[in-house]
Every structure is written in C-alpha cells, then in structure tokens.
C-alpha cells in the first residue's frame, strides 16, 4: 500500500473512519437510515461508497444533499479519493499473474490471470469454467518461475462442485504435495445468495490473517442469485445486490493485490437470431465490473476455445487449449491448433 506524505508509520491517526466502520456511525447516517440501507443491500462502507445518489435518496427517503453527504463520508472512510499518477503507476507495477496452464490462454489474457482484477469466465455446462478454477488453484501455489505466486486460495463454492480429488490429482501433476495443496485452499460452501455475500465479507479478515492468499475463486457467481430471483419484478433488486458483492470483490482485489476468478453460466437468448445465442447470466452488470471476460466454447476433439470479450486493454482474440486428466494445457496436435 502506498504511504501518505508523512513517513514511516503504517497507522493513519487522522482518519476517524475506515472501511470497517459500521455504516450507522458515518456522519449523516444513524440507526434508521442504516437499517434502510442494509435492507437494500448496502451493508458496509465500501458498498455505500460506490452507491448511486439517486438510489440512496429513494431507499432512505432523504434529500439529495444528505444522500451526497452520506456517500462522500463513505468514500472518505473507504479512502477512495484521488491518488497521484505516480501512486497509480506503483500500483499497476505490483500486478502479478497466475498461469492458466495453457500458454495460448495466458497470452490471450496478457500473461495470465491478473491480480487487482476480476476475470470472469462464462460458457455452457462442461465448457471448462470450473476446470480452469481448479488449475488456477494449483498453479497459484507454484513458484514464480513456474507461473505461480507461492500463494494460497479462497474458494467460494455455490454449486457444490468443489472436488478435493481433482485438486490432489492436479497437485501431483505439478509435483506438489496433494495434502498440502488442499490445505492451502480454503473452501466456503454458500447455500444462499445472502450466505455467499456473508462469505465474501469474511475474506478481508482472512487475508489479513493469511497474507499468502493470492487468489479468490467464486464458482459460480450467479447460480444462487439466478435461482432466488426469478421473474422480472425482482430483477432490479437482484442487480443491486449483485452490484454490491461484485464491488466488494473488486475492492478486495485492489486492496490486497489478489486475483479474482469467477465463473458464470450462460442463458439462452431466444430473441437473438444471429450469432451465438447465449449470454452470461447477470447480463451487463458483471461485464461492467469484470476486467477480463472470457467466453468458453467447446471445440473439435475435446478442445476448448476461449474468446476474450470487451477487454479495455487487450485486443479481442481467441485461444485454443485442452482439458485432460493432467489439467489445462495447450492444444497438442497441429491441426487442432487451427480449430476455430
Ligand atoms: P458447469 O459447471 O456444468 O456449467 O460446467 P463447467 O464449465 O464448470 O465445466 P467443467 O470445468 O466442470 O468441465 C468439465 C469438462 O472437463 C468435462 O466435461 C470434460 O470434458 C473435461 N475434462 C477432461 N478431462 C477431465 C478430467 O480428468 N477431469 C474432469 N473433471 N474433467 C475433465
Ligand atoms: Mg462448473
């Protein structure tokens, strides 16, 4: 973390509030407004700091000046103000990358899955979203020269698809002790979207206790939200809740220089006549937050094709890789490489 002008000390005594401050203690909030905000999904300083004033006006039934005051108090507490270009440069120099196991896929992503960013992978069932997660959870544990960060992992499992046997298998392939590899992955099984949010809220504390954590996996991001919010009436509510959890994840990525990898299902788009009739669940809301979006599809001969979608900094492109018992690797045979 970048230091303030005053030198060595880590503490910032002049800041009365910080991102762990209870929202009811923020100037202008209080118990009544805090409870309205919580009901609407704004449970902490970070989510409030990124809120839209119009929403806050509506939710709390307060005037615009008060809403703005509350949001700016939250931003102050979250320390989300300007940083110098130099600090910005320092931060981006600290970006680290985790290899996916496939060179081609790493290149597509600009060198691997990035810290300080959310990488979202979407595609149909069996396209390899979870397999990439398993591989990353192993690769991040490797030394730098082997594409890792000697890091630990937090895995939020919303579908009950975490497999310890797959972790052990992939660990062996990479020469890691299988039990140790499992030990380094903390798995939280989420049973509802509220529970998922609560698990994510615990992550900051976990990283404070174990700074070796370098990767957060959410597999899958939307399953529970999708199941719980059926029908159009609740869609706005769902997007609001999603917005909060996604921003919390982005904030974790920034604050702790960790990578976030999340998976997402696709849904059929019957209204679409041309092109790929699939779209990620959650629509644009994830797209606006995720820094990298990969669309996965099945190719010929059991290969997979990854397409980078809407990246702000990298050209669109595709990479072909394969999934086998040994995990994610580059596609082997020559004609397979030409598969589109
Ligand atoms: P959903 O979660 O169902 O949406 O799919 P997903 O995209 O997460 O698929 P997943 O990552 O689980 O991919 C599973 C696919 O990986 C299988 O269908 C196989 O085609 C392929 N695969 C190849 N070798 C292996 C292996 O040794 N173990 C496993 N589990 N999968 C393999
Ligand atoms: Mg899966």
PDB file of N, CA and C in Angstrom, residues 101-159:
ATOM      1  N   UNK A 101      -2.052 -22.521 -17.190  1.00  0.00           N
ATOM      2  CA  UNK A 101      -1.591 -23.840 -17.607  1.00  0.00           C
ATOM      3  C   UNK A 101      -1.465 -23.930 -19.117  1.00  0.00           C
ATOM      4  N   UNK A 102      -2.172 -23.077 -19.831  1.00  0.00           N
ATOM      5  CA  UNK A 102      -2.056 -23.021 -21.290  1.00  0.00           C
ATOM      6  C   UNK A 102      -1.383 -21.711 -21.677  1.00  0.00           C
ATOM      7  N   UNK A 103      -0.287 -21.841 -22.433  1.00  0.00           N
ATOM      8  CA  UNK A 103       0.419 -20.660 -22.920  1.00  0.00           C
ATOM      9  C   UNK A 103      -0.470 -19.765 -23.758  1.00  0.00           C
ATOM     10  N   UNK A 104      -1.227 -20.423 -24.627  1.00  0.00           N
ATOM     11  CA  UNK A 104      -2.082 -19.675 -25.549  1.00  0.00           C
ATOM     12  C   UNK A 104      -3.104 -18.845 -24.765  1.00  0.00           C
ATOM     13  N   UNK A 105      -3.680 -19.477 -23.740  1.00  0.00           N
ATOM     14  CA  UNK A 105      -4.677 -18.766 -22.929  1.00  0.00           C
ATOM     15  C   UNK A 105      -4.013 -17.657 -22.095  1.00  0.00           C
ATOM     16  N   UNK A 106      -2.827 -17.942 -21.588  1.00  0.00           N
ATOM     17  CA  UNK A 106      -2.086 -16.908 -20.842  1.00  0.00           C
ATOM     18  C   UNK A 106      -1.835 -15.681 -21.718  1.00  0.00           C
ATOM     19  N   UNK A 107      -1.395 -15.940 -22.949  1.00  0.00           N
ATOM     20  CA  UNK A 107      -1.092 -14.831 -23.873  1.00  0.00           C
ATOM     21  C   UNK A 107      -2.353 -14.017 -24.151  1.00  0.00           C
ATOM     22  N   UNK A 108      -3.459 -14.731 -24.360  1.00  0.00           N
ATOM     23  CA  UNK A 108      -4.736 -14.049 -24.612  1.00  0.00           C
ATOM     24  C   UNK A 108      -5.071 -13.090 -23.469  1.00  0.00           C
ATOM     25  N   UNK A 109      -4.728 -13.503 -22.245  1.00  0.00           N
ATOM     26  CA  UNK A 109      -5.049 -12.704 -21.060  1.00  0.00           C
ATOM     27  C   UNK A 109      -3.944 -11.707 -20.714  1.00  0.00           C
ATOM     28  N   UNK A 110      -2.978 -11.574 -21.592  1.00  0.00           N
ATOM     29  CA  UNK A 110      -1.905 -10.615 -21.342  1.00  0.00           C
ATOM     30  C   UNK A 110      -0.877 -11.151 -20.346  1.00  0.00           C
ATOM     31  N   UNK A 111      -0.778 -12.462 -20.222  1.00  0.00           N
ATOM     32  CA  UNK A 111       0.269 -13.039 -19.367  1.00  0.00           C
ATOM     33  C   UNK A 111      -0.270 -13.918 -18.249  1.00  0.00           C
ATOM     34  N   UNK A 112      -1.560 -14.127 -18.204  1.00  0.00           N
ATOM     35  CA  UNK A 112      -2.149 -14.970 -17.157  1.00  0.00           C
ATOM     36  C   UNK A 112      -3.237 -14.212 -16.424  1.00  0.00           C
ATOM     37  N   UNK A 113      -3.829 -14.839 -15.449  1.00  0.00           N
ATOM     38  CA  UNK A 113      -4.909 -14.206 -14.687  1.00  0.00           C
ATOM     39  C   UNK A 113      -4.295 -13.179 -13.728  1.00  0.00           C
ATOM     40  N   UNK A 114      -4.805 -11.968 -13.798  1.00  0.00           N
ATOM     41  CA  UNK A 114      -4.170 -10.822 -13.161  1.00  0.00           C
ATOM     42  C   UNK A 114      -4.651 -10.521 -11.749  1.00  0.00           C
ATOM     43  N   UNK A 115      -3.746 -10.076 -10.902  1.00  0.00           N
ATOM     44  CA  UNK A 115      -4.153  -9.547  -9.598  1.00  0.00           C
ATOM     45  C   UNK A 115      -4.747  -8.150  -9.800  1.00  0.00           C
ATOM     46  N   UNK A 116      -5.449  -7.658  -8.796  1.00  0.00           N
ATOM     47  CA  UNK A 116      -6.131  -6.349  -8.853  1.00  0.00           C
ATOM     48  C   UNK A 116      -7.215  -6.327  -9.927  1.00  0.00           C
ATOM     49  N   UNK A 117      -7.660  -7.498 -10.336  1.00  0.00           N
ATOM     50  CA  UNK A 117      -8.669  -7.543 -11.392  1.00  0.00           C
ATOM     51  C   UNK A 117      -9.608  -8.712 -11.170  1.00  0.00           C
ATOM     52  N   UNK A 118     -10.794  -8.587 -11.780  1.00  0.00           N
ATOM     53  CA  UNK A 118     -11.725  -9.703 -11.799  1.00  0.00           C
ATOM     54  C   UNK A 118     -11.699 -10.312 -13.187  1.00  0.00           C
ATOM     55  N   UNK A 119     -11.474 -11.605 -13.258  1.00  0.00           N
ATOM     56  CA  UNK A 119     -11.563 -12.322 -14.522  1.00  0.00           C
ATOM     57  C   UNK A 119     -12.808 -13.192 -14.468  1.00  0.00           C
ATOM     58  N   UNK A 120     -13.723 -12.935 -15.395  1.00  0.00           N
ATOM     59  CA  UNK A 120     -14.958 -13.703 -15.436  1.00  0.00           C
ATOM     60  C   UNK A 120     -14.913 -14.665 -16.614  1.00  0.00           C
ATOM     61  N   UNK A 121     -15.273 -15.907 -16.351  1.00  0.00           N
ATOM     62  CA  UNK A 121     -15.273 -16.901 -17.404  1.00  0.00           C
ATOM     63  C   UNK A 121     -16.693 -17.421 -17.560  1.00  0.00           C
ATOM     64  N   UNK A 122     -17.283 -17.266 -18.750  1.00  0.00           N
ATOM     65  CA  UNK A 122     -18.634 -17.775 -18.931  1.00  0.00           C
ATOM     66  C   UNK A 122     -18.716 -18.716 -20.124  1.00  0.00           C
ATOM     67  N   UNK A 123     -19.664 -19.606 -20.057  1.00  0.00           N
ATOM     68  CA  UNK A 123     -19.803 -20.596 -21.108  1.00  0.00           C
ATOM     69  C   UNK A 123     -20.774 -21.666 -20.666  1.00  0.00           C
ATOM     70  N   UNK A 124     -21.120 -22.555 -21.596  1.00  0.00           N
ATOM     71  CA  UNK A 124     -22.134 -23.562 -21.282  1.00  0.00           C
ATOM     72  C   UNK A 124     -21.573 -24.627 -20.337  1.00  0.00           C
ATOM     73  N   UNK A 125     -22.438 -25.528 -19.863  1.00  0.00           N
ATOM     74  CA  UNK A 125     -22.027 -26.592 -18.954  1.00  0.00           C
ATOM     75  C   UNK A 125     -20.925 -27.432 -19.607  1.00  0.00           C
ATOM     76  N   UNK A 126     -19.973 -27.817 -18.810  1.00  0.00           N
ATOM     77  CA  UNK A 126     -18.894 -28.658 -19.332  1.00  0.00           C
ATOM     78  C   UNK A 126     -17.901 -27.927 -20.213  1.00  0.00           C
ATOM     79  N   UNK A 127     -17.997 -26.597 -20.295  1.00  0.00           N
ATOM     80  CA  UNK A 127     -17.072 -25.889 -21.183  1.00  0.00           C
ATOM     81  C   UNK A 127     -15.689 -25.728 -20.546  1.00  0.00           C
ATOM     82  N   UNK A 128     -15.595 -25.958 -19.240  1.00  0.00           N
ATOM     83  CA  UNK A 128     -14.277 -25.922 -18.613  1.00  0.00           C
ATOM     84  C   UNK A 128     -14.071 -24.804 -17.606  1.00  0.00           C
ATOM     85  N   UNK A 129     -15.124 -24.105 -17.244  1.00  0.00           N
ATOM     86  CA  UNK A 129     -15.024 -22.980 -16.313  1.00  0.00           C
ATOM     87  C   UNK A 129     -14.451 -23.419 -14.968  1.00  0.00           C
ATOM     88  N   UNK A 130     -15.018 -24.513 -14.436  1.00  0.00           N
ATOM     89  CA  UNK A 130     -14.541 -24.994 -13.137  1.00  0.00           C
ATOM     90  C   UNK A 130     -13.156 -25.620 -13.250  1.00  0.00           C
ATOM     91  N   UNK A 131     -12.882 -26.270 -14.373  1.00  0.00           N
ATOM     92  CA  UNK A 131     -11.562 -26.883 -14.543  1.00  0.00           C
ATOM     93  C   UNK A 131     -10.462 -25.821 -14.539  1.00  0.00           C
ATOM     94  N   UNK A 132     -10.740 -24.672 -15.131  1.00  0.00           N
ATOM     95  CA  UNK A 132      -9.761 -23.576 -15.079  1.00  0.00           C
ATOM     96  C   UNK A 132      -9.565 -23.141 -13.630  1.00  0.00           C
ATOM     97  N   UNK A 133     -10.649 -23.116 -12.877  1.00  0.00           N
ATOM     98  CA  UNK A 133     -10.557 -22.733 -11.462  1.00  0.00           C
ATOM     99  C   UNK A 133      -9.654 -23.711 -10.697  1.00  0.00           C
ATOM    100  N   UNK A 134      -9.849 -25.000 -10.911  1.00  0.00           N
ATOM    101  CA  UNK A 134      -9.001 -25.991 -10.242  1.00  0.00           C
ATOM    102  C   UNK A 134      -7.529 -25.786 -10.606  1.00  0.00           C
ATOM    103  N   UNK A 135      -7.305 -25.569 -11.903  1.00  0.00           N
ATOM    104  CA  UNK A 135      -5.920 -25.398 -12.346  1.00  0.00           C
ATOM    105  C   UNK A 135      -5.288 -24.153 -11.744  1.00  0.00           C
ATOM    106  N   UNK A 136      -6.037 -23.060 -11.695  1.00  0.00           N
ATOM    107  CA  UNK A 136      -5.502 -21.824 -11.102  1.00  0.00           C
ATOM    108  C   UNK A 136      -5.210 -22.019  -9.613  1.00  0.00           C
ATOM    109  N   UNK A 137      -6.084 -22.784  -8.942  1.00  0.00           N
ATOM    110  CA  UNK A 137      -5.909 -23.011  -7.503  1.00  0.00           C
ATOM    111  C   UNK A 137      -4.644 -23.810  -7.223  1.00  0.00           C
ATOM    112  N   UNK A 138      -4.215 -24.603  -8.188  1.00  0.00           N
ATOM    113  CA  UNK A 138      -2.942 -25.318  -8.069  1.00  0.00           C
ATOM    114  C   UNK A 138      -1.794 -24.432  -8.532  1.00  0.00           C
ATOM    115  N   UNK A 139      -1.941 -23.833  -9.701  1.00  0.00           N
ATOM    116  CA  UNK A 139      -0.841 -23.055 -10.276  1.00  0.00           C
ATOM    117  C   UNK A 139      -0.416 -21.889  -9.393  1.00  0.00           C
ATOM    118  N   UNK A 140      -1.373 -21.261  -8.722  1.00  0.00           N
ATOM    119  CA  UNK A 140      -1.016 -20.110  -7.876  1.00  0.00           C
ATOM    120  C   UNK A 140      -0.068 -20.538  -6.749  1.00  0.00           C
ATOM    121  N   UNK A 141      -0.083 -21.814  -6.423  1.00  0.00           N
ATOM    122  CA  UNK A 141       0.769 -22.321  -5.337  1.00  0.00           C
ATOM    123  C   UNK A 141       2.210 -22.572  -5.786  1.00  0.00           C
ATOM    124  N   UNK A 142       2.415 -22.579  -7.094  1.00  0.00           N
ATOM    125  CA  UNK A 142       3.753 -22.852  -7.641  1.00  0.00           C
ATOM    126  C   UNK A 142       4.656 -21.626  -7.471  1.00  0.00           C
ATOM    127  N   UNK A 143       5.970 -21.842  -7.568  1.00  0.00           N
ATOM    128  CA  UNK A 143       6.877 -20.682  -7.552  1.00  0.00           C
ATOM    129  C   UNK A 143       6.699 -19.828  -8.814  1.00  0.00           C
ATOM    130  N   UNK A 144       7.206 -18.587  -8.743  1.00  0.00           N
ATOM    131  CA  UNK A 144       7.041 -17.626  -9.848  1.00  0.00           C
ATOM    132  C   UNK A 144       7.487 -18.169 -11.187  1.00  0.00           C
ATOM    133  N   UNK A 145       8.658 -18.819 -11.195  1.00  0.00           N
ATOM    134  CA  UNK A 145       9.202 -19.286 -12.487  1.00  0.00           C
ATOM    135  C   UNK A 145       8.331 -20.370 -13.115  1.00  0.00           C
ATOM    136  N   UNK A 146       7.426 -20.914 -12.325  1.00  0.00           N
ATOM    137  CA  UNK A 146       6.514 -21.911 -12.897  1.00  0.00           C
ATOM    138  C   UNK A 146       5.100 -21.360 -13.078  1.00  0.00           C
ATOM    139  N   UNK A 147       4.991 -20.052 -13.020  1.00  0.00           N
ATOM    140  CA  UNK A 147       3.708 -19.428 -13.331  1.00  0.00           C
ATOM    141  C   UNK A 147       2.830 -19.170 -12.114  1.00  0.00           C
ATOM    142  N   UNK A 148       3.397 -19.370 -10.910  1.00  0.00           N
ATOM    143  CA  UNK A 148       2.598 -19.179  -9.697  1.00  0.00           C
ATOM    144  C   UNK A 148       3.059 -17.998  -8.872  1.00  0.00           C
ATOM    145  N   UNK A 149       2.540 -17.906  -7.662  1.00  0.00           N
ATOM    146  CA  UNK A 149       2.882 -16.814  -6.744  1.00  0.00           C
ATOM    147  C   UNK A 149       3.166 -17.364  -5.345  1.00  0.00           C
ATOM    148  N   UNK A 150       3.384 -18.663  -5.266  1.00  0.00           N
ATOM    149  CA  UNK A 150       3.508 -19.328  -3.973  1.00  0.00           C
ATOM    150  C   UNK A 150       2.377 -18.891  -3.053  1.00  0.00           C
ATOM    151  N   UNK A 151       1.208 -18.870  -3.614  1.00  0.00           N
ATOM    152  CA  UNK A 151       0.070 -18.279  -2.912  1.00  0.00           C
ATOM    153  C   UNK A 151      -0.956 -19.295  -2.444  1.00  0.00           C
ATOM    154  N   UNK A 152      -1.840 -18.804  -1.600  1.00  0.00           N
ATOM    155  CA  UNK A 152      -2.962 -19.594  -1.107  1.00  0.00           C
ATOM    156  C   UNK A 152      -4.261 -19.131  -1.777  1.00  0.00           C
ATOM    157  N   UNK A 153      -5.333 -19.887  -1.533  1.00  0.00           N
ATOM    158  CA  UNK A 153      -6.561 -19.682  -2.305  1.00  0.00           C
ATOM    159  C   UNK A 153      -7.788 -19.632  -1.393  1.00  0.00           C
ATOM    160  N   UNK A 154      -8.730 -18.765  -1.744  1.00  0.00           N
ATOM    161  CA  UNK A 154     -10.069 -18.827  -1.147  1.00  0.00           C
ATOM    162  C   UNK A 154     -11.029 -19.237  -2.251  1.00  0.00           C
ATOM    163  N   UNK A 155     -11.850 -20.230  -1.956  1.00  0.00           N
ATOM    164  CA  UNK A 155     -12.753 -20.782  -2.979  1.00  0.00           C
ATOM    165  C   UNK A 155     -14.176 -20.699  -2.451  1.00  0.00           C
ATOM    166  N   UNK A 156     -15.003 -19.876  -3.085  1.00  0.00           N
ATOM    167  CA  UNK A 156     -16.416 -19.799  -2.725  1.00  0.00           C
ATOM    168  C   UNK A 156     -17.181 -20.710  -3.690  1.00  0.00           C
ATOM    169  N   UNK A 157     -17.734 -21.787  -3.141  1.00  0.00           N
ATOM    170  CA  UNK A 157     -18.383 -22.820  -3.952  1.00  0.00           C
ATOM    171  C   UNK A 157     -19.897 -22.688  -3.782  1.00  0.00           C
ATOM    172  N   UNK A 158     -20.568 -22.273  -4.845  1.00  0.00           N
ATOM    173  CA  UNK A 158     -22.020 -22.047  -4.717  1.00  0.00           C
ATOM    174  C   UNK A 158     -22.837 -23.190  -5.310  1.00  0.00           C
ATOM    175  N   UNK A 159     -22.164 -24.142  -5.966  1.00  0.00           N
ATOM    176  CA  UNK A 159     -22.895 -25.223  -6.620  1.00  0.00           C
ATOM    177  C   UNK A 159     -22.534 -26.595  -6.071  1.00  0.00           C
TER     178      UNK A 159
END
